[in-house]
Amino acid sequence: MKCRICQHEIAPFMSFGRMPIANGFLTPEQFKDEYFFELNPAFCDRCLTFQLEEQPAPEAMFHDHYAFFSRTSKFMITHFQEYAEWVCDHHLTGDGAGLFVVEIGSNDGIMLENFAKHGIGHLGVEPSANVAEEARKYGVNTLVRFFNPDTAADIVTEYGQADALIAANVMCHIPDLNGIAKGAELLLKPNGVLIFEDPYLGAMIEKTSYDQIYDEHVFIFSALAVANIFAPYGFELIDLLPQHTHGGSMRYVLSRKGARPVTASVTEIMATEKSAGLHLPETYQKFRKNCEISKADLVSILKREKAAGRRVVGYGATSKSTTILNYCGIGPDLIEYISDTTPIKQHKFTPGMHIPVKPYQDFSENYPDTALLFAWNHQAEIMEKEKAFSAQGGKWIVHVPEVKVLG
Ligand code: SAH
Ligand code: TYD
């Protein structure tokens, strides 16, 4: 295969096997037509980008019945309020009325709502029409399109250039990142900033959180890779801010080369990445072995629970869980159902392994013996909410950073 960024010839370092669309929750009538692809991660030793060999077409993942609504986590609502405030305080100067901020992948308006509230000129670019519709309820102007150079050019014609192009948990979804860089070049004012955050490769390698790898995540970034991806388009990294969200993320800040000062964190974090070996192919061989260990441990705990006659349910029908369930071969025989608060996922079945997804009330009204925490990235929020489950003897299985039973 060719590297998606620099066209260097590379090869996958492992396979997670046949995978369905991670957010493709389905009804029994749809089982026979379910789409599958091979989930094969690869590492490019030239531009240092971690990527998938194959990804389903964007239109198969992002459409008018997209299942992920950002507002399902209260913690993320606060996070985006803080993110927006930080952008305003550190990267937007001048009077609110003259400013223009564009967000790629604005989903239900969780971030832009905070700009809209302060009367700051903004536009969300969001191809999934159902989540975009939700954003409009919060006063967020949204364009239902994929962001690419054509979209960027149309925005400039209609609204002019932007002060900031921001994003969260979407850059890593976009196969044509060169198109994003070209779009940013067109859209941003000469002193404009490109700011995005995504699940961080350093955290994934450290915690063996291989469930970050699924169809939507065609890339998992490091600072070393991001610097290489955007350099050909005249951008440089000027700041890096590690985040706790999604089990360990990184916020990347870029501007046109020489336009803004570069903070010390850029060289510091890149040096840390080199000490962790993120630039070396052997790191990914080690990661592959760790994934195999994690899989064996998880399956063995679930089989033990089953043999002991204990009821196990999943908590949070996350996209991430699709990789775990399909890679580990875990089906309804080991997990009775998965509880989730998102209405569009409820009363459907999980992609590939077809475990029923049930409303949260099914969990709270009839506790199982054990809950497998698929939404481990929201662990603090969920543990706080589920004190009563734990207090009456409920146990948790977590699989990150290693598989274990809590409680
Ligand atoms: N930013 C939100 C949503 C992340 S999910 C958050 O962090 O919670 C990713 C979102 O990006 C989805 O809503 C998806 O429809 C959208 N998306 C995917 N590809 C895109 C593209 N090329 N341009 C703009 N948005 C895109
Ligand atoms: P999340 O981990 O944010 O994302 P991803 O799909 O990218 O892996 O998904 C959280 C899922 O967990 C979402 O479907 C809502 C669900 N959820 C609950 O059911 N209860 C909760 O208390 C929380 C925080 C999330």
mmCIF file of C-alpha atoms in Angstrom, residues 55-406:
data_model
loop_
_atom_site.group_PDB
_atom_site.id
_atom_site.type_symbol
_atom_site.label_atom_id
_atom_site.label_comp_id
_atom_site.label_asym_id
_atom_site.label_seq_id
_atom_site.Cartn_x
_atom_site.Cartn_y
_atom_site.Cartn_z
ATOM 1 C CA GLN A 55 -11.396 2.780 5.070
ATOM 2 C CA PRO A 56 -15.052 2.609 4.016
ATOM 3 C CA ALA A 57 -16.264 5.548 1.868
ATOM 4 C CA PRO A 58 -16.971 8.655 4.020
ATOM 5 C CA GLU A 59 -20.596 8.675 2.773
ATOM 6 C CA ALA A 60 -21.066 5.170 4.245
ATOM 7 C CA MET A 61 -20.136 6.488 7.695
ATOM 8 C CA PHE A 62 -21.412 10.093 7.770
ATOM 9 C CA HIS A 63 -24.990 10.644 6.615
ATOM 10 C CA ASP A 64 -28.435 11.692 7.772
ATOM 11 C CA HIS A 65 -28.736 8.931 10.371
ATOM 12 C CA TYR A 66 -25.275 9.176 11.941
ATOM 13 C CA ALA A 67 -25.371 7.613 15.428
ATOM 14 C CA PHE A 68 -22.851 9.712 17.376
ATOM 15 C CA PHE A 69 -24.200 12.813 19.131
ATOM 16 C CA SER A 70 -21.483 14.716 20.992
ATOM 17 C CA ARG A 71 -23.744 15.958 23.788
ATOM 18 C CA THR A 72 -24.238 12.472 25.290
ATOM 19 C CA SER A 73 -21.430 13.252 27.747
ATOM 20 C CA LYS A 74 -21.838 16.086 30.267
ATOM 21 C CA PHE A 75 -18.086 16.099 30.722
ATOM 22 C CA MET A 76 -17.607 16.775 27.000
ATOM 23 C CA ILE A 77 -20.068 19.694 27.154
ATOM 24 C CA THR A 78 -17.818 21.292 29.779
ATOM 25 C CA HIS A 79 -14.711 20.349 27.830
ATOM 26 C CA PHE A 80 -15.939 22.148 24.703
ATOM 27 C CA GLN A 81 -16.964 25.195 26.697
ATOM 28 C CA GLU A 82 -13.377 25.362 27.995
ATOM 29 C CA TYR A 83 -11.901 24.654 24.555
ATOM 30 C CA ALA A 84 -13.947 27.524 23.050
ATOM 31 C CA GLU A 85 -12.938 29.907 25.855
ATOM 32 C CA TRP A 86 -9.296 28.968 25.384
ATOM 33 C CA VAL A 87 -9.515 29.649 21.624
ATOM 34 C CA CYS A 88 -11.034 33.082 22.351
ATOM 35 C CA ASP A 89 -8.502 33.964 25.052
ATOM 36 C CA HIS A 90 -5.377 32.757 23.264
ATOM 37 C CA HIS A 91 -6.021 32.909 19.565
ATOM 38 C CA LEU A 92 -8.687 35.449 18.713
ATOM 39 C CA THR A 93 -7.954 39.104 19.027
ATOM 40 C CA GLY A 94 -10.247 41.992 18.366
ATOM 41 C CA ASP A 95 -13.882 42.596 18.669
ATOM 42 C CA GLY A 96 -16.270 39.622 18.576
ATOM 43 C CA ALA A 97 -18.378 41.065 15.796
ATOM 44 C CA GLY A 98 -15.536 41.073 13.228
ATOM 45 C CA LEU A 99 -14.306 37.563 13.998
ATOM 46 C CA PHE A 100 -15.023 34.438 11.999
ATOM 47 C CA VAL A 101 -14.470 30.906 13.257
ATOM 48 C CA VAL A 102 -15.102 27.765 11.206
ATOM 49 C CA GLU A 103 -15.384 24.298 12.735
ATOM 50 C CA ILE A 104 -14.905 21.062 10.817
ATOM 51 C CA GLY A 105 -17.162 18.248 12.109
ATOM 52 C CA SER A 106 -19.287 20.458 14.359
ATOM 53 C CA ASN A 107 -21.779 17.624 15.026
ATOM 54 C CA ASP A 108 -24.614 18.785 17.322
ATOM 55 C CA GLY A 109 -23.017 22.191 17.930
ATOM 56 C CA ILE A 110 -21.367 21.228 21.224
ATOM 57 C CA MET A 111 -18.388 23.540 20.588
ATOM 58 C CA LEU A 112 -19.759 26.307 18.333
ATOM 59 C CA GLU A 113 -22.697 26.953 20.654
ATOM 60 C CA ASN A 114 -20.142 28.705 22.873
ATOM 61 C CA PHE A 115 -19.167 31.081 20.050
ATOM 62 C CA ALA A 116 -22.795 31.586 18.960
ATOM 63 C CA LYS A 117 -23.746 32.608 22.513
ATOM 64 C CA HIS A 118 -21.189 35.421 22.424
ATOM 65 C CA GLY A 119 -22.264 36.636 19.000
ATOM 66 C CA ILE A 120 -18.988 35.533 17.362
ATOM 67 C CA GLY A 121 -19.242 34.899 13.608
ATOM 68 C CA HIS A 122 -19.062 31.134 13.109
ATOM 69 C CA LEU A 123 -19.896 28.323 10.722
ATOM 70 C CA GLY A 124 -19.990 24.599 11.313
ATOM 71 C CA VAL A 125 -19.173 22.261 8.428
ATOM 72 C CA GLU A 126 -20.911 18.972 9.127
ATOM 73 C CA PRO A 127 -21.888 16.329 6.544
ATOM 74 C CA SER A 128 -24.196 14.322 8.858
ATOM 75 C CA ALA A 129 -27.527 16.111 8.380
ATOM 76 C CA ASN A 130 -29.249 14.725 11.479
ATOM 77 C CA VAL A 131 -26.596 15.975 13.928
ATOM 78 C CA ALA A 132 -26.352 19.302 12.012
ATOM 79 C CA GLU A 133 -30.102 19.732 12.518
ATOM 80 C CA GLU A 134 -29.589 19.319 16.263
ATOM 81 C CA ALA A 135 -26.872 22.025 16.187
ATOM 82 C CA ARG A 136 -29.268 24.526 14.648
ATOM 83 C CA LYS A 137 -31.466 24.185 17.754
ATOM 84 C CA TYR A 138 -28.561 25.759 19.669
ATOM 85 C CA GLY A 139 -28.260 28.704 17.285
ATOM 86 C CA VAL A 140 -25.269 27.218 15.458
ATOM 87 C CA ASN A 141 -24.999 28.068 11.741
ATOM 88 C CA THR A 142 -24.216 24.827 9.974
ATOM 89 C CA LEU A 143 -23.374 23.887 6.413
ATOM 90 C CA VAL A 144 -24.180 20.252 5.605
ATOM 91 C CA ARG A 145 -21.069 19.343 3.613
ATOM 92 C CA PHE A 146 -17.759 17.558 3.874
ATOM 93 C CA PHE A 147 -14.902 19.997 4.421
ATOM 94 C CA ASN A 148 -12.501 19.957 1.450
ATOM 95 C CA PRO A 149 -10.847 22.596 -0.782
ATOM 96 C CA ASP A 150 -14.122 23.221 -2.703
ATOM 97 C CA THR A 151 -16.064 23.784 0.505
ATOM 98 C CA ALA A 152 -13.291 26.095 1.776
ATOM 99 C CA ALA A 153 -13.386 28.122 -1.453
ATOM 100 C CA ASP A 154 -17.183 28.454 -1.261
ATOM 101 C CA ILE A 155 -17.007 29.611 2.363
ATOM 102 C CA VAL A 156 -14.416 32.264 1.463
ATOM 103 C CA THR A 157 -16.661 33.514 -1.381
ATOM 104 C CA GLU A 158 -19.692 33.743 0.866
ATOM 105 C CA TYR A 159 -18.218 34.828 4.219
ATOM 106 C CA GLY A 160 -14.572 35.813 3.636
ATOM 107 C CA GLN A 161 -11.482 34.289 5.256
ATOM 108 C CA ALA A 162 -11.495 32.908 8.798
ATOM 109 C CA ASP A 163 -9.505 33.830 11.903
ATOM 110 C CA ALA A 164 -9.546 30.262 13.140
ATOM 111 C CA LEU A 165 -10.281 26.842 11.700
ATOM 112 C CA ILE A 166 -11.014 24.544 14.614
ATOM 113 C CA ALA A 167 -11.904 20.879 15.026
ATOM 114 C CA ALA A 168 -12.134 18.020 17.492
ATOM 115 C CA ASN A 169 -12.154 14.308 16.851
ATOM 116 C CA VAL A 170 -12.590 14.702 13.139
ATOM 117 C CA MET A 171 -9.203 15.357 11.479
ATOM 118 C CA CYS A 172 -8.297 11.758 12.233
ATOM 119 C CA HIS A 173 -11.443 10.715 10.278
ATOM 120 C CA ILE A 174 -10.546 12.418 7.025
ATOM 121 C CA PRO A 175 -8.679 10.301 4.462
ATOM 122 C CA ASP A 176 -7.689 13.234 2.246
ATOM 123 C CA LEU A 177 -5.737 15.255 4.789
ATOM 124 C CA ASN A 178 -3.836 16.919 1.982
ATOM 125 C CA GLY A 179 -7.247 18.331 0.937
ATOM 126 C CA ILE A 180 -7.780 19.634 4.481
ATOM 127 C CA ALA A 181 -4.386 21.340 4.440
ATOM 128 C CA LYS A 182 -5.201 22.936 1.059
ATOM 129 C CA GLY A 183 -8.602 24.002 2.397
ATOM 130 C CA ALA A 184 -6.952 25.547 5.468
ATOM 131 C CA GLU A 185 -4.511 27.420 3.221
ATOM 132 C CA LEU A 186 -7.436 28.921 1.290
ATOM 133 C CA LEU A 187 -9.697 29.606 4.237
ATOM 134 C CA LEU A 188 -7.378 31.107 6.838
ATOM 135 C CA LYS A 189 -6.370 34.750 7.028
ATOM 136 C CA PRO A 190 -2.552 35.227 6.846
ATOM 137 C CA ASN A 191 -2.355 35.244 10.646
ATOM 138 C CA GLY A 192 -5.118 32.658 11.125
ATOM 139 C CA VAL A 193 -4.781 29.509 13.241
ATOM 140 C CA LEU A 194 -5.622 25.883 12.635
ATOM 141 C CA ILE A 195 -6.461 24.130 15.908
ATOM 142 C CA PHE A 196 -7.590 20.546 16.317
ATOM 143 C CA GLU A 197 -7.544 17.765 18.861
ATOM 144 C CA ASP A 198 -7.753 14.044 18.359
ATOM 145 C CA PRO A 199 -7.031 10.786 20.218
ATOM 146 C CA TYR A 200 -3.279 10.703 20.746
ATOM 147 C CA LEU A 201 -1.001 7.978 19.415
ATOM 148 C CA GLY A 202 1.275 8.264 22.464
ATOM 149 C CA ALA A 203 -1.658 7.480 24.796
ATOM 150 C CA MET A 204 -2.893 4.617 22.617
ATOM 151 C CA ILE A 205 0.514 2.945 22.538
ATOM 152 C CA GLU A 206 1.074 3.455 26.258
ATOM 153 C CA LYS A 207 -2.350 2.065 27.271
ATOM 154 C CA THR A 208 -2.824 -0.531 24.511
ATOM 155 C CA SER A 209 -6.157 1.210 23.860
ATOM 156 C CA TYR A 210 -6.438 -0.430 20.460
ATOM 157 C CA ASP A 211 -10.179 0.296 20.435
ATOM 158 C CA GLN A 212 -9.259 3.772 19.136
ATOM 159 C CA ILE A 213 -8.618 1.988 15.852
ATOM 160 C CA TYR A 214 -11.832 1.686 13.835
ATOM 161 C CA ASP A 215 -13.152 2.703 10.422
ATOM 162 C CA GLU A 216 -13.646 6.409 11.193
ATOM 163 C CA HIS A 217 -10.149 6.796 12.667
ATOM 164 C CA VAL A 218 -8.140 6.487 9.481
ATOM 165 C CA PHE A 219 -5.246 8.199 11.314
ATOM 166 C CA ILE A 220 -4.053 8.275 14.905
ATOM 167 C CA PHE A 221 -1.752 11.276 15.184
ATOM 168 C CA SER A 222 1.447 12.135 16.959
ATOM 169 C CA ALA A 223 3.010 15.617 16.928
ATOM 170 C CA LEU A 224 5.838 14.233 14.779
ATOM 171 C CA ALA A 225 3.322 13.158 12.127
ATOM 172 C CA VAL A 226 1.188 16.321 12.268
ATOM 173 C CA ALA A 227 4.278 18.483 11.706
ATOM 174 C CA ASN A 228 5.162 16.411 8.621
ATOM 175 C CA ILE A 229 1.595 16.357 7.259
ATOM 176 C CA PHE A 230 1.093 20.133 7.259
ATOM 177 C CA ALA A 231 4.642 21.342 6.481
ATOM 178 C CA PRO A 232 4.281 21.010 2.669
ATOM 179 C CA TYR A 233 1.386 23.490 2.856
ATOM 180 C CA GLY A 234 3.386 26.131 4.721
ATOM 181 C CA PHE A 235 2.027 25.397 8.211
ATOM 182 C CA GLU A 236 4.062 24.770 11.357
ATOM 183 C CA LEU A 237 3.148 23.501 14.813
ATOM 184 C CA ILE A 238 3.222 26.396 17.262
ATOM 185 C CA ASP A 239 1.720 24.768 20.346
ATOM 186 C CA LEU A 240 0.752 21.358 21.719
ATOM 187 C CA LEU A 241 -1.615 20.759 24.627
ATOM 188 C CA PRO A 242 -2.206 17.228 25.972
ATOM 189 C CA GLN A 243 -5.868 16.527 26.874
ATOM 190 C CA HIS A 244 -7.593 13.953 29.091
ATOM 191 C CA THR A 245 -10.515 13.477 26.703
ATOM 192 C CA HIS A 246 -11.142 10.242 24.807
ATOM 193 C CA GLY A 247 -8.631 8.387 26.936
ATOM 194 C CA GLY A 248 -5.759 10.735 26.056
ATOM 195 C CA SER A 249 -5.833 13.283 23.244
ATOM 196 C CA MET A 250 -3.589 16.030 21.920
ATOM 197 C CA ARG A 251 -4.532 19.532 20.841
ATOM 198 C CA TYR A 252 -2.431 20.740 17.896
ATOM 199 C CA VAL A 253 -2.095 24.438 17.077
ATOM 200 C CA LEU A 254 -0.642 25.433 13.704
ATOM 201 C CA SER A 255 -0.122 28.703 11.905
ATOM 202 C CA ARG A 256 1.615 29.743 8.709
ATOM 203 C CA LYS A 257 5.361 29.310 9.153
ATOM 204 C CA GLY A 258 6.851 32.282 11.006
ATOM 205 C CA ALA A 259 3.463 33.997 11.550
ATOM 206 C CA ARG A 260 3.273 33.271 15.296
ATOM 207 C CA PRO A 261 5.705 32.367 18.090
ATOM 208 C CA VAL A 262 6.394 28.670 18.739
ATOM 209 C CA THR A 263 6.054 27.497 22.363
ATOM 210 C CA ALA A 264 8.585 25.261 24.095
ATOM 211 C CA SER A 265 6.014 22.450 24.345
ATOM 212 C CA VAL A 266 6.493 21.657 20.646
ATOM 213 C CA THR A 267 10.121 20.558 20.974
ATOM 214 C CA GLU A 268 9.495 19.026 24.403
ATOM 215 C CA ILE A 269 6.601 16.826 23.288
ATOM 216 C CA MET A 270 8.348 15.769 20.091
ATOM 217 C CA ALA A 271 11.367 14.713 22.172
ATOM 218 C CA THR A 272 9.055 12.701 24.472
ATOM 219 C CA GLU A 273 7.537 11.001 21.435
ATOM 220 C CA LYS A 274 11.004 9.980 20.279
ATOM 221 C CA SER A 275 11.869 8.572 23.703
ATOM 222 C CA ALA A 276 8.630 6.556 23.558
ATOM 223 C CA GLY A 277 9.736 5.242 20.139
ATOM 224 C CA LEU A 278 6.692 6.574 18.254
ATOM 225 C CA HIS A 279 8.945 7.063 15.223
ATOM 226 C CA LEU A 280 10.150 3.446 15.196
ATOM 227 C CA PRO A 281 8.488 0.476 13.439
ATOM 228 C CA GLU A 282 9.434 -1.907 16.305
ATOM 229 C CA THR A 283 7.123 0.037 18.651
ATOM 230 C CA TYR A 284 4.183 -1.129 16.547
ATOM 231 C CA GLN A 285 5.313 -4.767 16.668
ATOM 232 C CA LYS A 286 5.292 -4.501 20.458
ATOM 233 C CA PHE A 287 1.846 -2.871 20.313
ATOM 234 C CA ARG A 288 0.561 -5.790 18.214
ATOM 235 C CA LYS A 289 1.731 -8.264 20.886
ATOM 236 C CA ASN A 290 0.091 -6.161 23.600
ATOM 237 C CA CYS A 291 -3.202 -6.208 21.675
ATOM 238 C CA GLU A 292 -3.061 -10.000 21.502
ATOM 239 C CA ILE A 293 -2.467 -10.217 25.277
ATOM 240 C CA SER A 294 -5.335 -7.795 25.970
ATOM 241 C CA LYS A 295 -7.680 -9.847 23.764
ATOM 242 C CA ALA A 296 -6.788 -13.149 25.464
ATOM 243 C CA ASP A 297 -7.229 -11.618 28.938
ATOM 244 C CA LEU A 298 -10.611 -10.072 28.157
ATOM 245 C CA VAL A 299 -12.055 -13.212 26.582
ATOM 246 C CA SER A 300 -10.833 -15.311 29.503
ATOM 247 C CA ILE A 301 -12.488 -13.031 32.104
ATOM 248 C CA LEU A 302 -15.774 -13.050 30.194
ATOM 249 C CA LYS A 303 -15.727 -16.843 29.879
ATOM 250 C CA ARG A 304 -15.004 -17.123 33.594
ATOM 251 C CA GLU A 305 -17.991 -14.892 34.402
ATOM 252 C CA LYS A 306 -20.203 -16.967 32.124
ATOM 253 C CA ALA A 307 -18.996 -20.237 33.664
ATOM 254 C CA ALA A 308 -19.817 -18.842 37.123
ATOM 255 C CA GLY A 309 -23.365 -18.056 35.926
ATOM 256 C CA ARG A 310 -22.915 -14.297 36.293
ATOM 257 C CA ARG A 311 -24.809 -11.822 34.057
ATOM 258 C CA VAL A 312 -22.491 -9.511 32.127
ATOM 259 C CA VAL A 313 -23.698 -6.459 30.189
ATOM 260 C CA GLY A 314 -21.762 -3.809 28.285
ATOM 261 C CA TYR A 315 -21.873 -0.152 29.344
ATOM 262 C CA GLY A 316 -21.798 2.338 26.436
ATOM 263 C CA ALA A 317 -22.244 1.161 22.829
ATOM 264 C CA THR A 318 -19.210 3.147 21.745
ATOM 265 C CA SER A 319 -17.657 3.054 18.294
ATOM 266 C CA LYS A 320 -14.586 1.758 20.087
ATOM 267 C CA SER A 321 -16.494 -1.302 21.306
ATOM 268 C CA THR A 322 -16.987 -2.414 17.692
ATOM 269 C CA THR A 323 -13.257 -3.113 17.386
ATOM 270 C CA ILE A 324 -13.104 -4.966 20.683
ATOM 271 C CA LEU A 325 -16.167 -7.119 20.074
ATOM 272 C CA ASN A 326 -15.221 -8.093 16.527
ATOM 273 C CA TYR A 327 -11.476 -8.561 17.129
ATOM 274 C CA CYS A 328 -12.090 -10.619 20.288
ATOM 275 C CA GLY A 329 -15.101 -12.481 18.832
ATOM 276 C CA ILE A 330 -17.361 -11.463 21.738
ATOM 277 C CA GLY A 331 -21.070 -11.897 20.969
ATOM 278 C CA PRO A 332 -24.429 -12.168 22.777
ATOM 279 C CA ASP A 333 -23.304 -15.482 24.297
ATOM 280 C CA LEU A 334 -20.866 -13.573 26.536
ATOM 281 C CA ILE A 335 -22.574 -10.156 26.812
ATOM 282 C CA GLU A 336 -26.337 -10.101 27.320
ATOM 283 C CA TYR A 337 -26.812 -6.561 25.950
ATOM 284 C CA ILE A 338 -25.136 -3.152 25.889
ATOM 285 C CA SER A 339 -26.757 -0.242 27.692
ATOM 286 C CA ASP A 340 -26.578 3.159 25.986
ATOM 287 C CA THR A 341 -28.222 6.547 26.474
ATOM 288 C CA THR A 342 -28.330 7.432 22.743
ATOM 289 C CA PRO A 343 -31.886 6.935 21.389
ATOM 290 C CA ILE A 344 -30.761 6.167 17.791
ATOM 291 C CA LYS A 345 -28.641 3.215 19.010
ATOM 292 C CA GLN A 346 -31.303 1.726 21.299
ATOM 293 C CA HIS A 347 -33.341 -1.339 20.221
ATOM 294 C CA LYS A 348 -30.780 -1.989 17.493
ATOM 295 C CA PHE A 349 -27.868 -4.442 17.397
ATOM 296 C CA THR A 350 -24.145 -3.799 17.534
ATOM 297 C CA PRO A 351 -22.216 -3.871 14.246
ATOM 298 C CA GLY A 352 -20.804 -7.275 13.338
ATOM 299 C CA MET A 353 -21.419 -9.206 16.566
ATOM 300 C CA HIS A 354 -25.116 -8.256 16.839
ATOM 301 C CA ILE A 355 -25.416 -7.767 20.568
ATOM 302 C CA PRO A 356 -28.703 -5.992 21.490
ATOM 303 C CA VAL A 357 -28.412 -2.323 22.520
ATOM 304 C CA LYS A 358 -30.884 -1.371 25.239
ATOM 305 C CA PRO A 359 -31.869 1.880 26.897
ATOM 306 C CA TYR A 360 -30.116 2.849 30.093
ATOM 307 C CA GLN A 361 -33.278 2.030 32.117
ATOM 308 C CA ASP A 362 -32.742 -1.674 31.410
ATOM 309 C CA PHE A 363 -29.468 -1.380 33.294
ATOM 310 C CA SER A 364 -30.654 0.767 36.179
ATOM 311 C CA GLU A 365 -33.861 -1.194 36.781
ATOM 312 C CA ASN A 366 -32.290 -4.662 36.736
ATOM 313 C CA TYR A 367 -28.586 -4.511 37.530
ATOM 314 C CA PRO A 368 -26.385 -7.263 36.064
ATOM 315 C CA ASP A 369 -23.620 -8.863 38.141
ATOM 316 C CA THR A 370 -20.894 -7.297 36.022
ATOM 317 C CA ALA A 371 -20.650 -4.387 33.590
ATOM 318 C CA LEU A 372 -17.964 -4.170 30.925
ATOM 319 C CA LEU A 373 -17.069 -0.497 30.612
ATOM 320 C CA PHE A 374 -16.825 0.132 26.882
ATOM 321 C CA ALA A 375 -17.064 3.905 27.497
ATOM 322 C CA TRP A 376 -13.859 3.753 29.579
ATOM 323 C CA ASN A 377 -12.926 7.250 28.431
ATOM 324 C CA HIS A 378 -15.890 8.520 30.489
ATOM 325 C CA GLN A 379 -14.932 6.397 33.513
ATOM 326 C CA ALA A 380 -14.918 9.228 36.095
ATOM 327 C CA GLU A 381 -18.330 10.508 34.969
ATOM 328 C CA ILE A 382 -19.832 7.004 34.889
ATOM 329 C CA MET A 383 -18.397 5.813 38.227
ATOM 330 C CA GLU A 384 -19.865 8.883 39.870
ATOM 331 C CA LYS A 385 -23.257 8.190 38.286
ATOM 332 C CA GLU A 386 -23.194 4.463 39.082
ATOM 333 C CA LYS A 387 -22.285 4.512 42.762
ATOM 334 C CA ALA A 388 -25.481 2.592 43.584
ATOM 335 C CA PHE A 389 -24.572 -0.231 41.167
ATOM 336 C CA SER A 390 -21.148 -0.608 42.752
ATOM 337 C CA ALA A 391 -22.546 -0.262 46.292
ATOM 338 C CA GLN A 392 -24.920 -3.224 45.837
ATOM 339 C CA GLY A 393 -22.022 -5.424 44.721
ATOM 340 C CA GLY A 394 -21.882 -4.733 40.976
ATOM 341 C CA LYS A 395 -18.461 -5.332 39.440
ATOM 342 C CA TRP A 396 -16.814 -3.519 36.529
ATOM 343 C CA ILE A 397 -14.533 -4.953 33.895
ATOM 344 C CA VAL A 398 -12.199 -2.385 32.359
ATOM 345 C CA HIS A 399 -9.761 -3.275 29.611
ATOM 346 C CA VAL A 400 -7.580 -0.149 29.558
ATOM 347 C CA PRO A 401 -4.716 0.233 30.418
ATOM 348 C CA GLU A 402 -4.906 -3.486 31.246
ATOM 349 C CA VAL A 403 -7.791 -5.920 31.574
ATOM 350 C CA LYS A 404 -9.042 -6.100 35.150
ATOM 351 C CA VAL A 405 -12.109 -6.448 37.363
ATOM 352 C CA LEU A 406 -12.925 -3.563 39.707
#
